[in-house]
Amino acid sequence: MKPGVVIDRRYMDHDMGASHVESPRRIEVLLRMLEKGPPVPYLAIPPRPATEEELGWIHERGYIDLVRSTAGKTVPMDADTVAGPKTWETALLAAGGLLESLDRVMDGTVPNALALVRPPGHHAEASQARGFCFFNNAAIGAEHLIRRHGLRRILIVDDDLHHGNGTEHAFYERRDVLYFSTHQSPLYPGTGAARFFGHGEGFGYNLNVPLLAGKTDADYLQIFEKVLAPVAAQFRPEFIIVSAGFDIAAGDPLGGMEVSPGGFGRLTGSLMAMAAQSAAGRLALVLEGGYDLPALRDGVGEVLMALAGKGRPLSSGSPEARKPVSPSLRVELAPALQTFRKRWDIPEG
Ligand SMILES: [Zn+2]
């Protein structure tokens, strides 16, 4: 079966200025790749705007009103986040694009999906635009699966270079949405220490894996297979949403990670295996960061191949893909593992 893909030229309408890395060109290179001949056949899923009720599951009314009021204007929202004349419309279409892809996975039209939307979402707080983000697409998506589809356990995996502060805060005291994030540290936004493990009912359901720069395909795969997979096997998610950050690619201007295009495909394969265990394969990725345009394009291409079941075997491809696990990884993971084992059984080694 073909994976579903959400992408739309209107995602280029939000524009924070010619020198901003979160640029419409990110969508342009992806559209061009798909139009020239995608690596595998896919089913195009048309997006729709999210409703204000849907935004309200995560965002405060006053904040929604504030973003709506920027329509037709240019309004700075934080140091690096600017609402332009069409940002409101585009942000609604971004959240709604993910919701449509979730619906198509839930009704069996597609086995899995990739929502190539902007603006991204994981830094957006309940009442604040932050870090290029306006509405928290992934968080709204998790609420949609719970409220509209009656699911009880959602896993959000956030492999973006940056910590998803907004997603963490949205579900920090809940156990129906487990948030798992890998991120470079120290780096923007400064949140994401391993000791932030959830609170109250949600204690043990917020898992942060801060990492030093330089992590490779092998490092990320090791974290997914040895840390995330055992947690997922115990949590038994009914759906996996991925905040897919391509800013962990080698060469990204904002980060120091070294993931190869093929690495994104293999990480997707790992997540598909987890989704197959308890979620009947239900998996949807939503685009967050990724600012080196060729790396973004190539990484997305490999993810699509993986979603179609055509992922490449391990240790093929670029020199990055053949780098071994970093010698420091074990030491770096120790504090996170110590915390995670308060709630989850994670085997040694
Ligand atoms: Zn990022």
JSON list of N, CA and C and ligand atoms in Angstrom, two decimals, residues 122-123 131-132 158 160-163 187-188 245-248 252 254 288-291, ligand 1:
[
{"chain": "A", "resi": 122, "resn": "HIS", "atom": "N", "xyz": [6.44, 22.18, 17.16]},
{"chain": "A", "resi": 122, "resn": "HIS", "atom": "CA", "xyz": [6.71, 21.63, 18.49]},
{"chain": "A", "resi": 122, "resn": "HIS", "atom": "C", "xyz": [7.21, 22.63, 19.54]},
{"chain": "A", "resi": 123, "resn": "HIS", "atom": "N", "xyz": [7.60, 23.84, 19.11]},
{"chain": "A", "resi": 123, "resn": "HIS", "atom": "CA", "xyz": [7.96, 24.87, 20.11]},
{"chain": "A", "resi": 123, "resn": "HIS", "atom": "C", "xyz": [6.76, 25.71, 20.55]},
{"chain": "A", "resi": 131, "resn": "GLY", "atom": "N", "xyz": [10.07, 29.90, 18.45]},
{"chain": "A", "resi": 131, "resn": "GLY", "atom": "CA", "xyz": [10.96, 29.07, 17.62]},
{"chain": "A", "resi": 131, "resn": "GLY", "atom": "C", "xyz": [10.38, 28.67, 16.28]},
{"chain": "A", "resi": 132, "resn": "PHE", "atom": "N", "xyz": [9.88, 29.61, 15.53]},
{"chain": "A", "resi": 132, "resn": "PHE", "atom": "CA", "xyz": [9.32, 29.43, 14.17]},
{"chain": "A", "resi": 132, "resn": "PHE", "atom": "C", "xyz": [7.95, 28.74, 14.20]},
{"chain": "A", "resi": 158, "resn": "ASP", "atom": "N", "xyz": [9.89, 12.67, 19.01]},
{"chain": "A", "resi": 158, "resn": "ASP", "atom": "CA", "xyz": [10.37, 13.95, 18.48]},
{"chain": "A", "resi": 158, "resn": "ASP", "atom": "C", "xyz": [11.88, 13.84, 18.26]},
{"chain": "A", "resi": 160, "resn": "ASP", "atom": "N", "xyz": [13.58, 15.84, 16.26]},
{"chain": "A", "resi": 160, "resn": "ASP", "atom": "CA", "xyz": [14.13, 17.12, 15.82]},
{"chain": "A", "resi": 160, "resn": "ASP", "atom": "C", "xyz": [15.39, 17.46, 16.61]},
{"chain": "A", "resi": 161, "resn": "LEU", "atom": "N", "xyz": [16.25, 18.27, 16.00]},
{"chain": "A", "resi": 161, "resn": "LEU", "atom": "CA", "xyz": [17.47, 18.73, 16.66]},
{"chain": "A", "resi": 161, "resn": "LEU", "atom": "C", "xyz": [17.17, 19.42, 18.00]},
{"chain": "A", "resi": 162, "resn": "HIS", "atom": "N", "xyz": [16.01, 20.08, 18.04]},
{"chain": "A", "resi": 162, "resn": "HIS", "atom": "CA", "xyz": [15.64, 20.90, 19.20]},
{"chain": "A", "resi": 162, "resn": "HIS", "atom": "C", "xyz": [14.61, 20.18, 20.06]},
{"chain": "A", "resi": 163, "resn": "HIS", "atom": "N", "xyz": [14.60, 20.51, 21.35]},
{"chain": "A", "resi": 163, "resn": "HIS", "atom": "CA", "xyz": [13.59, 19.93, 22.24]},
{"chain": "A", "resi": 163, "resn": "HIS", "atom": "C", "xyz": [12.22, 20.57, 21.98]},
{"chain": "A", "resi": 187, "resn": "LEU", "atom": "N", "xyz": [21.31, 23.75, 23.58]},
{"chain": "A", "resi": 187, "resn": "LEU", "atom": "CA", "xyz": [20.84, 24.39, 22.34]},
{"chain": "A", "resi": 187, "resn": "LEU", "atom": "C", "xyz": [19.45, 24.97, 22.61]},
{"chain": "A", "resi": 188, "resn": "TYR", "atom": "N", "xyz": [18.97, 25.82, 21.70]},
{"chain": "A", "resi": 188, "resn": "TYR", "atom": "CA", "xyz": [17.61, 26.33, 21.78]},
{"chain": "A", "resi": 188, "resn": "TYR", "atom": "C", "xyz": [16.64, 25.16, 21.97]},
{"chain": "A", "resi": 245, "resn": "GLY", "atom": "N", "xyz": [12.20, 15.95, 12.59]},
{"chain": "A", "resi": 245, "resn": "GLY", "atom": "CA", "xyz": [13.12, 17.06, 12.39]},
{"chain": "A", "resi": 245, "resn": "GLY", "atom": "C", "xyz": [14.27, 16.63, 11.50]},
{"chain": "A", "resi": 246, "resn": "PHE", "atom": "N", "xyz": [14.41, 17.30, 10.37]},
{"chain": "A", "resi": 246, "resn": "PHE", "atom": "CA", "xyz": [15.52, 16.98, 9.47]},
{"chain": "A", "resi": 246, "resn": "PHE", "atom": "C", "xyz": [16.71, 17.91, 9.74]},
{"chain": "A", "resi": 247, "resn": "ASP", "atom": "N", "xyz": [16.64, 18.66, 10.86]},
{"chain": "A", "resi": 247, "resn": "ASP", "atom": "CA", "xyz": [17.78, 19.48, 11.25]},
{"chain": "A", "resi": 247, "resn": "ASP", "atom": "C", "xyz": [18.83, 18.67, 12.01]},
{"chain": "A", "resi": 248, "resn": "ILE", "atom": "N", "xyz": [18.61, 17.35, 12.17]},
{"chain": "A", "resi": 248, "resn": "ILE", "atom": "CA", "xyz": [19.68, 16.48, 12.68]},
{"chain": "A", "resi": 248, "resn": "ILE", "atom": "C", "xyz": [20.52, 15.92, 11.52]},
{"chain": "A", "resi": 252, "resn": "ASP", "atom": "N", "xyz": [23.32, 20.45, 8.43]},
{"chain": "A", "resi": 252, "resn": "ASP", "atom": "CA", "xyz": [22.28, 21.43, 8.75]},
{"chain": "A", "resi": 252, "resn": "ASP", "atom": "C", "xyz": [22.93, 22.68, 9.37]},
{"chain": "A", "resi": 254, "resn": "LEU", "atom": "N", "xyz": [21.84, 24.80, 11.53]},
{"chain": "A", "resi": 254, "resn": "LEU", "atom": "CA", "xyz": [21.52, 25.10, 12.93]},
{"chain": "A", "resi": 254, "resn": "LEU", "atom": "C", "xyz": [22.11, 24.08, 13.90]},
{"chain": "A", "resi": 288, "resn": "GLU", "atom": "N", "xyz": [8.92, 19.00, 11.16]},
{"chain": "A", "resi": 288, "resn": "GLU", "atom": "CA", "xyz": [9.28, 20.10, 12.06]},
{"chain": "A", "resi": 288, "resn": "GLU", "atom": "C", "xyz": [10.43, 20.88, 11.41]},
{"chain": "A", "resi": 289, "resn": "GLY", "atom": "N", "xyz": [11.69, 20.69, 11.87]},
{"chain": "A", "resi": 289, "resn": "GLY", "atom": "CA", "xyz": [12.80, 21.46, 11.30]},
{"chain": "A", "resi": 289, "resn": "GLY", "atom": "C", "xyz": [13.48, 20.76, 10.14]},
{"chain": "A", "resi": 290, "resn": "GLY", "atom": "N", "xyz": [14.62, 21.34, 9.73]},
{"chain": "A", "resi": 290, "resn": "GLY", "atom": "CA", "xyz": [15.38, 20.81, 8.59]},
{"chain": "A", "resi": 290, "resn": "GLY", "atom": "C", "xyz": [15.66, 21.95, 7.64]},
{"chain": "A", "resi": 291, "resn": "TYR", "atom": "N", "xyz": [16.90, 22.49, 7.70]},
{"chain": "A", "resi": 291, "resn": "TYR", "atom": "CA", "xyz": [17.17, 23.76, 7.04]},
{"chain": "A", "resi": 291, "resn": "TYR", "atom": "C", "xyz": [18.23, 23.68, 5.96]},
{"chain": "B", "resi": 1, "resn": "ZN", "atom": "ZN", "xyz": [14.49, 21.99, 15.13]}
]
